[in-house]
Amino acid sequence: MFRTEKLYLSKLMLTIYCSLTVFVLVYLVYNSFRSKQDVLTNTLGIPKEWSFSAYIDVFSIEGFNFNILSSVIILIGSLTLLIFLSSMVAYGIGIYTFKYKQVVSVYFLLGLMFPVQLGIVPIFLIIKNLGLINSVWGVVLILGAGISVPVLLLTNFFANLPRSLYEAAKIDGAGEWTIFYRVMFPIASPIVVSLCIISSVGIWNNFFIPLITLQNDNVKTIPLAIMKYTGNIMLYIDKAMVTSVIATIPILILFFIFSEKVIESVASGGVKE
């Protein structure tokens, strides 16, 4: 009886939370098509007219398209590097048996315990010495190196794969790279897709790393561009609404489309023999 009541209470709390979240998102989109004066003077009322002026100003005057381009390049570059590094590391740990294997596994798990902010000074100096300050590729290198969670999930997946797959490929004369690229990696595609979706949310919304390494307005990411407007919200409330919509809706739609696959893949975490 107590368990049933607890379940109903959890459902009620989740329903309230989801309803409030949807309301905020709808209200955000709704207000992005209103003029600044209308938003400030008639906040909860019916708009007098619909306006696209804020969208036009953000792209034609403010150059927000450059911020979108920077975010897209960082997202694609970081995901590519992240999957490339983590899949090979996880394959080596999960498939092979070697000395200090447990130590290597623990080393990558330590990345979950220490945030990147703790090492930002040496990271900044490395990026500066590489000449990548004010370059999106510096952000790509930093975000693409955050492989702790992908290594954890992919290692578990590769370790639970039937050993017969590896041995059959070996008997057929396949080399190590061919086995990984042609056999093992395609089998891990559900986990890889899940990792891409989950990681893309954090990369797209990352604020701290671009704030430290990107100082030129033309290469700043979307979160940094939004901060420019939220710093004086009463003056730029219309532009803040527009940029927030552009930052939120695309990644939200992407996650919604693949949410079922993400949940299934992460919940399974591997295959059984």
PDB file of C-alpha atoms in Angstrom:
ATOM      1  CA  MET A   1       0.000   0.000   0.000  1.00  0.00           C
ATOM      2  CA  PHE A   2       2.778   2.370   0.950  1.00  0.00           C
ATOM      3  CA  ARG A   3       4.648   1.532  -2.227  1.00  0.00           C
ATOM      4  CA  THR A   4       1.563   2.333  -4.341  1.00  0.00           C
ATOM      5  CA  GLU A   5       1.071   5.695  -2.626  1.00  0.00           C
ATOM      6  CA  LYS A   6       4.763   6.478  -3.120  1.00  0.00           C
ATOM      7  CA  LEU A   7       4.433   5.633  -6.832  1.00  0.00           C
ATOM      8  CA  TYR A   8       1.412   7.911  -7.233  1.00  0.00           C
ATOM      9  CA  LEU A   9       3.235  10.716  -5.428  1.00  0.00           C
ATOM     10  CA  SER A  10       6.250  10.337  -7.726  1.00  0.00           C
ATOM     11  CA  LYS A  11       4.003  10.443 -10.790  1.00  0.00           C
ATOM     12  CA  LEU A  12       2.249  13.531  -9.466  1.00  0.00           C
ATOM     13  CA  MET A  13       5.536  15.354  -8.828  1.00  0.00           C
ATOM     14  CA  LEU A  14       6.865  14.408 -12.276  1.00  0.00           C
ATOM     15  CA  THR A  15       3.620  15.549 -13.895  1.00  0.00           C
ATOM     16  CA  ILE A  16       3.775  18.921 -12.131  1.00  0.00           C
ATOM     17  CA  TYR A  17       7.442  19.343 -13.043  1.00  0.00           C
ATOM     18  CA  CYS A  18       6.865  18.435 -16.709  1.00  0.00           C
ATOM     19  CA  SER A  19       3.844  20.734 -16.908  1.00  0.00           C
ATOM     20  CA  LEU A  20       5.819  23.665 -15.550  1.00  0.00           C
ATOM     21  CA  THR A  21       8.691  22.929 -17.959  1.00  0.00           C
ATOM     22  CA  VAL A  22       6.362  22.774 -20.967  1.00  0.00           C
ATOM     23  CA  PHE A  23       4.656  25.981 -19.845  1.00  0.00           C
ATOM     24  CA  VAL A  24       7.987  27.820 -19.628  1.00  0.00           C
ATOM     25  CA  LEU A  25       9.037  26.592 -23.079  1.00  0.00           C
ATOM     26  CA  VAL A  26       5.714  27.537 -24.680  1.00  0.00           C
ATOM     27  CA  TYR A  27       5.770  30.916 -22.955  1.00  0.00           C
ATOM     28  CA  LEU A  28       9.332  31.479 -24.179  1.00  0.00           C
ATOM     29  CA  VAL A  29       8.424  30.746 -27.801  1.00  0.00           C
ATOM     30  CA  TYR A  30       5.219  32.756 -27.490  1.00  0.00           C
ATOM     31  CA  ASN A  31       7.018  35.860 -26.246  1.00  0.00           C
ATOM     32  CA  SER A  32       9.772  35.622 -28.850  1.00  0.00           C
ATOM     33  CA  PHE A  33       7.242  36.731 -31.482  1.00  0.00           C
ATOM     34  CA  ARG A  34       6.242  39.852 -29.565  1.00  0.00           C
ATOM     35  CA  SER A  35       7.778  43.297 -29.519  1.00  0.00           C
ATOM     36  CA  LYS A  36       9.831  44.399 -26.528  1.00  0.00           C
ATOM     37  CA  GLN A  37       7.261  46.993 -25.499  1.00  0.00           C
ATOM     38  CA  ASP A  38       4.446  44.467 -25.672  1.00  0.00           C
ATOM     39  CA  VAL A  39       6.357  41.944 -23.539  1.00  0.00           C
ATOM     40  CA  LEU A  40       7.140  44.516 -20.864  1.00  0.00           C
ATOM     41  CA  THR A  41       3.749  46.232 -20.698  1.00  0.00           C
ATOM     42  CA  ASN A  42       1.440  43.303 -21.433  1.00  0.00           C
ATOM     43  CA  THR A  43       3.433  40.359 -20.117  1.00  0.00           C
ATOM     44  CA  LEU A  44       0.647  37.822 -19.551  1.00  0.00           C
ATOM     45  CA  GLY A  45      -1.949  39.337 -21.857  1.00  0.00           C
ATOM     46  CA  ILE A  46      -2.858  38.668 -25.452  1.00  0.00           C
ATOM     47  CA  PRO A  47      -0.376  40.362 -27.824  1.00  0.00           C
ATOM     48  CA  LYS A  48      -1.569  43.302 -29.873  1.00  0.00           C
ATOM     49  CA  GLU A  49       0.418  42.079 -32.862  1.00  0.00           C
ATOM     50  CA  TRP A  50       2.927  39.401 -33.807  1.00  0.00           C
ATOM     51  CA  SER A  51       6.390  40.631 -34.654  1.00  0.00           C
ATOM     52  CA  PHE A  52       9.456  39.040 -36.262  1.00  0.00           C
ATOM     53  CA  SER A  53      11.581  42.137 -35.735  1.00  0.00           C
ATOM     54  CA  ALA A  54      13.623  40.595 -32.906  1.00  0.00           C
ATOM     55  CA  TYR A  55      14.539  37.592 -35.069  1.00  0.00           C
ATOM     56  CA  ILE A  56      15.517  39.891 -37.933  1.00  0.00           C
ATOM     57  CA  ASP A  57      17.615  42.115 -35.669  1.00  0.00           C
ATOM     58  CA  VAL A  58      19.395  39.178 -34.035  1.00  0.00           C
ATOM     59  CA  PHE A  59      20.529  37.752 -37.366  1.00  0.00           C
ATOM     60  CA  SER A  60      20.982  40.853 -39.530  1.00  0.00           C
ATOM     61  CA  ILE A  61      22.408  43.310 -36.990  1.00  0.00           C
ATOM     62  CA  GLU A  62      23.790  41.263 -34.101  1.00  0.00           C
ATOM     63  CA  GLY A  63      25.405  38.576 -36.279  1.00  0.00           C
ATOM     64  CA  PHE A  64      23.905  35.709 -34.311  1.00  0.00           C
ATOM     65  CA  ASN A  65      24.414  33.412 -37.303  1.00  0.00           C
ATOM     66  CA  PHE A  66      28.164  33.407 -36.543  1.00  0.00           C
ATOM     67  CA  ASN A  67      27.413  32.272 -32.985  1.00  0.00           C
ATOM     68  CA  ILE A  68      25.239  29.442 -34.315  1.00  0.00           C
ATOM     69  CA  LEU A  69      28.007  28.405 -36.717  1.00  0.00           C
ATOM     70  CA  SER A  70      30.541  28.308 -33.873  1.00  0.00           C
ATOM     71  CA  SER A  71      28.234  26.171 -31.738  1.00  0.00           C
ATOM     72  CA  VAL A  72      27.564  23.765 -34.619  1.00  0.00           C
ATOM     73  CA  ILE A  73      31.275  23.370 -35.435  1.00  0.00           C
ATOM     74  CA  ILE A  74      32.099  22.776 -31.767  1.00  0.00           C
ATOM     75  CA  LEU A  75      29.269  20.262 -31.432  1.00  0.00           C
ATOM     76  CA  ILE A  76      30.218  18.211 -34.502  1.00  0.00           C
ATOM     77  CA  GLY A  77      33.971  18.399 -33.843  1.00  0.00           C
ATOM     78  CA  SER A  78      33.681  17.519 -30.155  1.00  0.00           C
ATOM     79  CA  LEU A  79      31.332  14.583 -30.757  1.00  0.00           C
ATOM     80  CA  THR A  80      33.606  13.210 -33.481  1.00  0.00           C
ATOM     81  CA  LEU A  81      36.696  13.419 -31.265  1.00  0.00           C
ATOM     82  CA  LEU A  82      34.797  12.123 -28.230  1.00  0.00           C
ATOM     83  CA  ILE A  83      33.489   9.011 -29.977  1.00  0.00           C
ATOM     84  CA  PHE A  84      36.797   8.378 -31.778  1.00  0.00           C
ATOM     85  CA  LEU A  85      38.845   8.436 -28.563  1.00  0.00           C
ATOM     86  CA  SER A  86      36.383   6.787 -26.196  1.00  0.00           C
ATOM     87  CA  SER A  87      35.477   3.910 -28.525  1.00  0.00           C
ATOM     88  CA  MET A  88      39.101   2.899 -29.076  1.00  0.00           C
ATOM     89  CA  VAL A  89      39.979   3.230 -25.383  1.00  0.00           C
ATOM     90  CA  ALA A  90      36.886   1.282 -24.322  1.00  0.00           C
ATOM     91  CA  TYR A  91      37.576  -1.410 -26.926  1.00  0.00           C
ATOM     92  CA  GLY A  92      41.108  -1.900 -25.609  1.00  0.00           C
ATOM     93  CA  ILE A  93      39.984  -2.092 -21.986  1.00  0.00           C
ATOM     94  CA  GLY A  94      36.934  -4.247 -22.650  1.00  0.00           C
ATOM     95  CA  ILE A  95      38.403  -6.793 -25.070  1.00  0.00           C
ATOM     96  CA  TYR A  96      42.042  -7.264 -24.036  1.00  0.00           C
ATOM     97  CA  THR A  97      43.575  -8.601 -20.850  1.00  0.00           C
ATOM     98  CA  PHE A  98      46.717  -6.815 -19.709  1.00  0.00           C
ATOM     99  CA  LYS A  99      48.606  -5.810 -16.595  1.00  0.00           C
ATOM    100  CA  TYR A 100      47.153  -2.921 -14.598  1.00  0.00           C
ATOM    101  CA  LYS A 101      43.899  -3.116 -16.553  1.00  0.00           C
ATOM    102  CA  GLN A 102      41.923  -2.313 -13.408  1.00  0.00           C
ATOM    103  CA  VAL A 103      44.140   0.700 -12.713  1.00  0.00           C
ATOM    104  CA  VAL A 104      43.495   2.072 -16.206  1.00  0.00           C
ATOM    105  CA  SER A 105      39.739   1.630 -15.724  1.00  0.00           C
ATOM    106  CA  VAL A 106      39.844   3.455 -12.398  1.00  0.00           C
ATOM    107  CA  TYR A 107      41.883   6.249 -13.985  1.00  0.00           C
ATOM    108  CA  PHE A 108      39.079   7.035 -16.406  1.00  0.00           C
ATOM    109  CA  LEU A 109      36.483   6.773 -13.656  1.00  0.00           C
ATOM    110  CA  LEU A 110      38.346   9.475 -11.743  1.00  0.00           C
ATOM    111  CA  GLY A 111      37.308  11.880 -14.477  1.00  0.00           C
ATOM    112  CA  LEU A 112      33.767  11.668 -13.115  1.00  0.00           C
ATOM    113  CA  MET A 113      34.942  12.933  -9.728  1.00  0.00           C
ATOM    114  CA  PHE A 114      36.872  16.033 -10.766  1.00  0.00           C
ATOM    115  CA  PRO A 115      35.219  18.827 -12.804  1.00  0.00           C
ATOM    116  CA  VAL A 116      37.148  20.537 -15.568  1.00  0.00           C
ATOM    117  CA  GLN A 117      37.134  23.781 -13.554  1.00  0.00           C
ATOM    118  CA  LEU A 118      39.788  22.339 -11.234  1.00  0.00           C
ATOM    119  CA  GLY A 119      42.308  22.129 -14.050  1.00  0.00           C
ATOM    120  CA  ILE A 120      41.310  25.173 -16.052  1.00  0.00           C
ATOM    121  CA  VAL A 121      44.612  27.037 -15.482  1.00  0.00           C
ATOM    122  CA  PRO A 122      46.905  24.392 -17.057  1.00  0.00           C
ATOM    123  CA  ILE A 123      44.255  23.717 -19.730  1.00  0.00           C
ATOM    124  CA  PHE A 124      44.156  27.409 -20.603  1.00  0.00           C
ATOM    125  CA  LEU A 125      47.962  27.571 -20.787  1.00  0.00           C
ATOM    126  CA  ILE A 126      48.074  24.538 -23.098  1.00  0.00           C
ATOM    127  CA  ILE A 127      45.440  26.023 -25.410  1.00  0.00           C
ATOM    128  CA  LYS A 128      47.284  29.358 -25.382  1.00  0.00           C
ATOM    129  CA  ASN A 129      50.612  27.716 -26.255  1.00  0.00           C
ATOM    130  CA  LEU A 130      48.911  25.881 -29.101  1.00  0.00           C
ATOM    131  CA  GLY A 131      47.674  29.215 -30.450  1.00  0.00           C
ATOM    132  CA  LEU A 132      44.023  28.179 -30.143  1.00  0.00           C
ATOM    133  CA  ILE A 133      42.691  31.054 -28.035  1.00  0.00           C
ATOM    134  CA  ASN A 134      39.699  32.590 -29.863  1.00  0.00           C
ATOM    135  CA  SER A 135      39.487  29.429 -31.969  1.00  0.00           C
ATOM    136  CA  VAL A 136      36.621  26.946 -31.891  1.00  0.00           C
ATOM    137  CA  TRP A 137      39.156  24.134 -32.264  1.00  0.00           C
ATOM    138  CA  GLY A 138      40.528  24.847 -28.815  1.00  0.00           C
ATOM    139  CA  VAL A 139      37.059  24.275 -27.367  1.00  0.00           C
ATOM    140  CA  VAL A 140      36.729  21.116 -29.485  1.00  0.00           C
ATOM    141  CA  LEU A 141      39.956  19.701 -28.013  1.00  0.00           C
ATOM    142  CA  ILE A 142      38.826  20.345 -24.435  1.00  0.00           C
ATOM    143  CA  LEU A 143      35.250  19.100 -24.758  1.00  0.00           C
ATOM    144  CA  GLY A 144      36.259  16.175 -26.952  1.00  0.00           C
ATOM    145  CA  ALA A 145      38.627  14.966 -24.231  1.00  0.00           C
ATOM    146  CA  GLY A 146      35.823  14.437 -21.699  1.00  0.00           C
ATOM    147  CA  ILE A 147      35.613  10.703 -22.326  1.00  0.00           C
ATOM    148  CA  SER A 148      34.994   9.315 -18.825  1.00  0.00           C
ATOM    149  CA  VAL A 149      31.282   8.516 -19.237  1.00  0.00           C
ATOM    150  CA  PRO A 150      31.597   7.226 -22.834  1.00  0.00           C
ATOM    151  CA  VAL A 151      34.514   4.984 -21.837  1.00  0.00           C
ATOM    152  CA  LEU A 152      32.517   3.622 -18.897  1.00  0.00           C
ATOM    153  CA  LEU A 153      29.480   2.730 -21.019  1.00  0.00           C
ATOM    154  CA  LEU A 154      31.387   1.409 -24.037  1.00  0.00           C
ATOM    155  CA  THR A 155      33.806  -0.634 -21.925  1.00  0.00           C
ATOM    156  CA  ASN A 156      30.891  -2.442 -20.318  1.00  0.00           C
ATOM    157  CA  PHE A 157      29.391  -3.035 -23.762  1.00  0.00           C
ATOM    158  CA  PHE A 158      32.550  -4.403 -25.368  1.00  0.00           C
ATOM    159  CA  ALA A 159      33.370  -6.550 -22.300  1.00  0.00           C
ATOM    160  CA  ASN A 160      29.964  -8.276 -22.545  1.00  0.00           C
ATOM    161  CA  LEU A 161      30.213  -9.044 -26.241  1.00  0.00           C
ATOM    162  CA  PRO A 162      30.575 -12.761 -27.069  1.00  0.00           C
ATOM    163  CA  ARG A 163      34.249 -13.635 -27.350  1.00  0.00           C
ATOM    164  CA  SER A 164      33.357 -15.767 -30.362  1.00  0.00           C
ATOM    165  CA  LEU A 165      32.861 -12.623 -32.469  1.00  0.00           C
ATOM    166  CA  TYR A 166      36.469 -11.573 -31.942  1.00  0.00           C
ATOM    167  CA  GLU A 167      37.824 -15.082 -32.454  1.00  0.00           C
ATOM    168  CA  ALA A 168      35.802 -15.627 -35.648  1.00  0.00           C
ATOM    169  CA  ALA A 169      37.131 -12.374 -37.121  1.00  0.00           C
ATOM    170  CA  LYS A 170      40.672 -13.424 -36.185  1.00  0.00           C
ATOM    171  CA  ILE A 171      40.238 -16.796 -37.880  1.00  0.00           C
ATOM    172  CA  ASP A 172      39.047 -15.010 -41.039  1.00  0.00           C
ATOM    173  CA  GLY A 173      42.361 -13.148 -41.094  1.00  0.00           C
ATOM    174  CA  ALA A 174      41.124  -9.721 -39.967  1.00  0.00           C
ATOM    175  CA  GLY A 175      43.624  -7.414 -38.287  1.00  0.00           C
ATOM    176  CA  GLU A 176      42.985  -5.557 -35.029  1.00  0.00           C
ATOM    177  CA  TRP A 177      41.899  -2.340 -36.735  1.00  0.00           C
ATOM    178  CA  THR A 178      39.625  -4.233 -39.137  1.00  0.00           C
ATOM    179  CA  ILE A 179      37.995  -6.108 -36.250  1.00  0.00           C
ATOM    180  CA  PHE A 180      37.354  -2.863 -34.407  1.00  0.00           C
ATOM    181  CA  TYR A 181      36.208  -0.788 -37.377  1.00  0.00           C
ATOM    182  CA  ARG A 182      34.296  -3.457 -39.341  1.00  0.00           C
ATOM    183  CA  VAL A 183      32.896  -5.684 -36.588  1.00  0.00           C
ATOM    184  CA  MET A 184      32.887  -4.247 -33.080  1.00  0.00           C
ATOM    185  CA  PHE A 185      32.161  -0.570 -33.697  1.00  0.00           C
ATOM    186  CA  PRO A 186      29.058  -1.190 -35.895  1.00  0.00           C
ATOM    187  CA  ILE A 187      27.660  -3.516 -33.212  1.00  0.00           C
ATOM    188  CA  ALA A 188      28.110  -0.716 -30.660  1.00  0.00           C
ATOM    189  CA  SER A 189      26.175   1.785 -32.802  1.00  0.00           C
ATOM    190  CA  PRO A 190      23.117   1.915 -30.427  1.00  0.00           C
ATOM    191  CA  ILE A 191      25.376   2.920 -27.533  1.00  0.00           C
ATOM    192  CA  VAL A 192      27.275   5.364 -29.749  1.00  0.00           C
ATOM    193  CA  VAL A 193      24.047   7.046 -30.871  1.00  0.00           C
ATOM    194  CA  SER A 194      22.928   7.345 -27.252  1.00  0.00           C
ATOM    195  CA  LEU A 195      26.253   8.860 -26.253  1.00  0.00           C
ATOM    196  CA  CYS A 196      26.041  11.368 -29.111  1.00  0.00           C
ATOM    197  CA  ILE A 197      22.596  12.539 -28.025  1.00  0.00           C
ATOM    198  CA  ILE A 198      23.448  12.719 -24.325  1.00  0.00           C
ATOM    199  CA  SER A 199      26.802  14.415 -24.890  1.00  0.00           C
ATOM    200  CA  SER A 200      25.403  16.856 -27.443  1.00  0.00           C
ATOM    201  CA  VAL A 201      23.200  18.454 -24.787  1.00  0.00           C
ATOM    202  CA  GLY A 202      26.170  19.203 -22.538  1.00  0.00           C
ATOM    203  CA  ILE A 203      28.387  20.362 -25.407  1.00  0.00           C
ATOM    204  CA  TRP A 204      25.711  22.592 -26.948  1.00  0.00           C
ATOM    205  CA  ASN A 205      24.907  24.251 -23.617  1.00  0.00           C
ATOM    206  CA  ASN A 206      28.470  24.411 -22.303  1.00  0.00           C
ATOM    207  CA  PHE A 207      29.198  27.874 -20.986  1.00  0.00           C
ATOM    208  CA  PHE A 208      32.401  27.709 -18.965  1.00  0.00           C
ATOM    209  CA  ILE A 209      34.943  26.459 -21.532  1.00  0.00           C
ATOM    210  CA  PRO A 210      33.901  28.883 -24.341  1.00  0.00           C
ATOM    211  CA  LEU A 211      33.843  31.715 -21.785  1.00  0.00           C
ATOM    212  CA  ILE A 212      37.495  31.077 -20.951  1.00  0.00           C
ATOM    213  CA  THR A 213      38.843  30.440 -24.463  1.00  0.00           C
ATOM    214  CA  LEU A 214      36.622  32.513 -26.779  1.00  0.00           C
ATOM    215  CA  GLN A 215      36.827  36.284 -26.401  1.00  0.00           C
ATOM    216  CA  ASN A 216      36.024  37.435 -29.927  1.00  0.00           C
ATOM    217  CA  ASP A 217      32.292  38.077 -30.484  1.00  0.00           C
ATOM    218  CA  ASN A 218      32.375  36.450 -33.926  1.00  0.00           C
ATOM    219  CA  VAL A 219      33.456  33.069 -32.543  1.00  0.00           C
ATOM    220  CA  LYS A 220      31.445  33.015 -29.319  1.00  0.00           C
ATOM    221  CA  THR A 221      28.922  30.242 -28.869  1.00  0.00           C
ATOM    222  CA  ILE A 222      25.177  30.603 -28.398  1.00  0.00           C
ATOM    223  CA  PRO A 223      25.256  30.524 -24.540  1.00  0.00           C
ATOM    224  CA  LEU A 224      27.810  33.361 -24.536  1.00  0.00           C
ATOM    225  CA  ALA A 225      25.693  35.361 -26.980  1.00  0.00           C
ATOM    226  CA  ILE A 226      22.654  34.918 -24.743  1.00  0.00           C
ATOM    227  CA  MET A 227      24.630  36.234 -21.765  1.00  0.00           C
ATOM    228  CA  LYS A 228      25.180  39.465 -23.688  1.00  0.00           C
ATOM    229  CA  TYR A 229      21.435  40.060 -23.678  1.00  0.00           C
ATOM    230  CA  THR A 230      20.565  38.708 -20.234  1.00  0.00           C
ATOM    231  CA  GLY A 231      23.131  41.033 -18.652  1.00  0.00           C
ATOM    232  CA  ASN A 232      20.604  43.829 -19.163  1.00  0.00           C
ATOM    233  CA  ILE A 233      17.386  41.884 -19.503  1.00  0.00           C
ATOM    234  CA  MET A 234      15.033  44.870 -19.432  1.00  0.00           C
ATOM    235  CA  LEU A 235      16.799  46.479 -22.386  1.00  0.00           C
ATOM    236  CA  TYR A 236      17.254  43.323 -24.490  1.00  0.00           C
ATOM    237  CA  ILE A 237      14.370  41.133 -23.330  1.00  0.00           C
ATOM    238  CA  ASP A 238      13.109  40.562 -26.885  1.00  0.00           C
ATOM    239  CA  LYS A 239      16.539  39.458 -28.140  1.00  0.00           C
ATOM    240  CA  ALA A 240      17.056  37.333 -25.028  1.00  0.00           C
ATOM    241  CA  MET A 241      13.802  35.516 -25.787  1.00  0.00           C
ATOM    242  CA  VAL A 242      14.768  34.893 -29.424  1.00  0.00           C
ATOM    243  CA  THR A 243      18.267  33.610 -28.696  1.00  0.00           C
ATOM    244  CA  SER A 244      16.965  31.399 -25.873  1.00  0.00           C
ATOM    245  CA  VAL A 245      14.455  29.814 -28.249  1.00  0.00           C
ATOM    246  CA  ILE A 246      17.135  29.166 -30.873  1.00  0.00           C
ATOM    247  CA  ALA A 247      19.420  27.663 -28.222  1.00  0.00           C
ATOM    248  CA  THR A 248      16.782  25.440 -26.628  1.00  0.00           C
ATOM    249  CA  ILE A 249      14.335  24.185 -29.240  1.00  0.00           C
ATOM    250  CA  PRO A 250      16.698  22.409 -31.738  1.00  0.00           C
ATOM    251  CA  ILE A 251      18.492  20.302 -29.130  1.00  0.00           C
ATOM    252  CA  LEU A 252      15.184  19.625 -27.373  1.00  0.00           C
ATOM    253  CA  ILE A 253      13.600  18.326 -30.592  1.00  0.00           C
ATOM    254  CA  LEU A 254      16.663  16.170 -31.274  1.00  0.00           C
ATOM    255  CA  PHE A 255      16.547  14.649 -27.807  1.00  0.00           C
ATOM    256  CA  PHE A 256      12.781  14.089 -28.036  1.00  0.00           C
ATOM    257  CA  ILE A 257      13.116  12.215 -31.340  1.00  0.00           C
ATOM    258  CA  PHE A 258      15.814   9.868 -30.036  1.00  0.00           C
ATOM    259  CA  SER A 259      14.739   9.703 -26.371  1.00  0.00           C
ATOM    260  CA  GLU A 260      13.396   6.153 -26.575  1.00  0.00           C
ATOM    261  CA  LYS A 261      16.586   4.858 -28.188  1.00  0.00           C
ATOM    262  CA  VAL A 262      18.699   6.676 -25.604  1.00  0.00           C
ATOM    263  CA  ILE A 263      16.798   5.199 -22.661  1.00  0.00           C
ATOM    264  CA  GLU A 264      16.845   1.667 -24.085  1.00  0.00           C
ATOM    265  CA  SER A 265      20.560   1.753 -24.952  1.00  0.00           C
ATOM    266  CA  VAL A 266      21.732   3.241 -21.670  1.00  0.00           C
ATOM    267  CA  ALA A 267      19.492   0.914 -19.651  1.00  0.00           C
ATOM    268  CA  SER A 268      20.810  -2.164 -21.402  1.00  0.00           C
ATOM    269  CA  GLY A 269      24.467  -1.094 -21.385  1.00  0.00           C
ATOM    270  CA  GLY A 270      25.548  -4.229 -23.179  1.00  0.00           C
ATOM    271  CA  VAL A 271      24.544  -7.582 -24.588  1.00  0.00           C
ATOM    272  CA  LYS A 272      24.385 -11.048 -23.166  1.00  0.00           C
ATOM    273  CA  GLU A 273      26.028 -14.088 -24.606  1.00  0.00           C
TER     274      GLU A 273
END
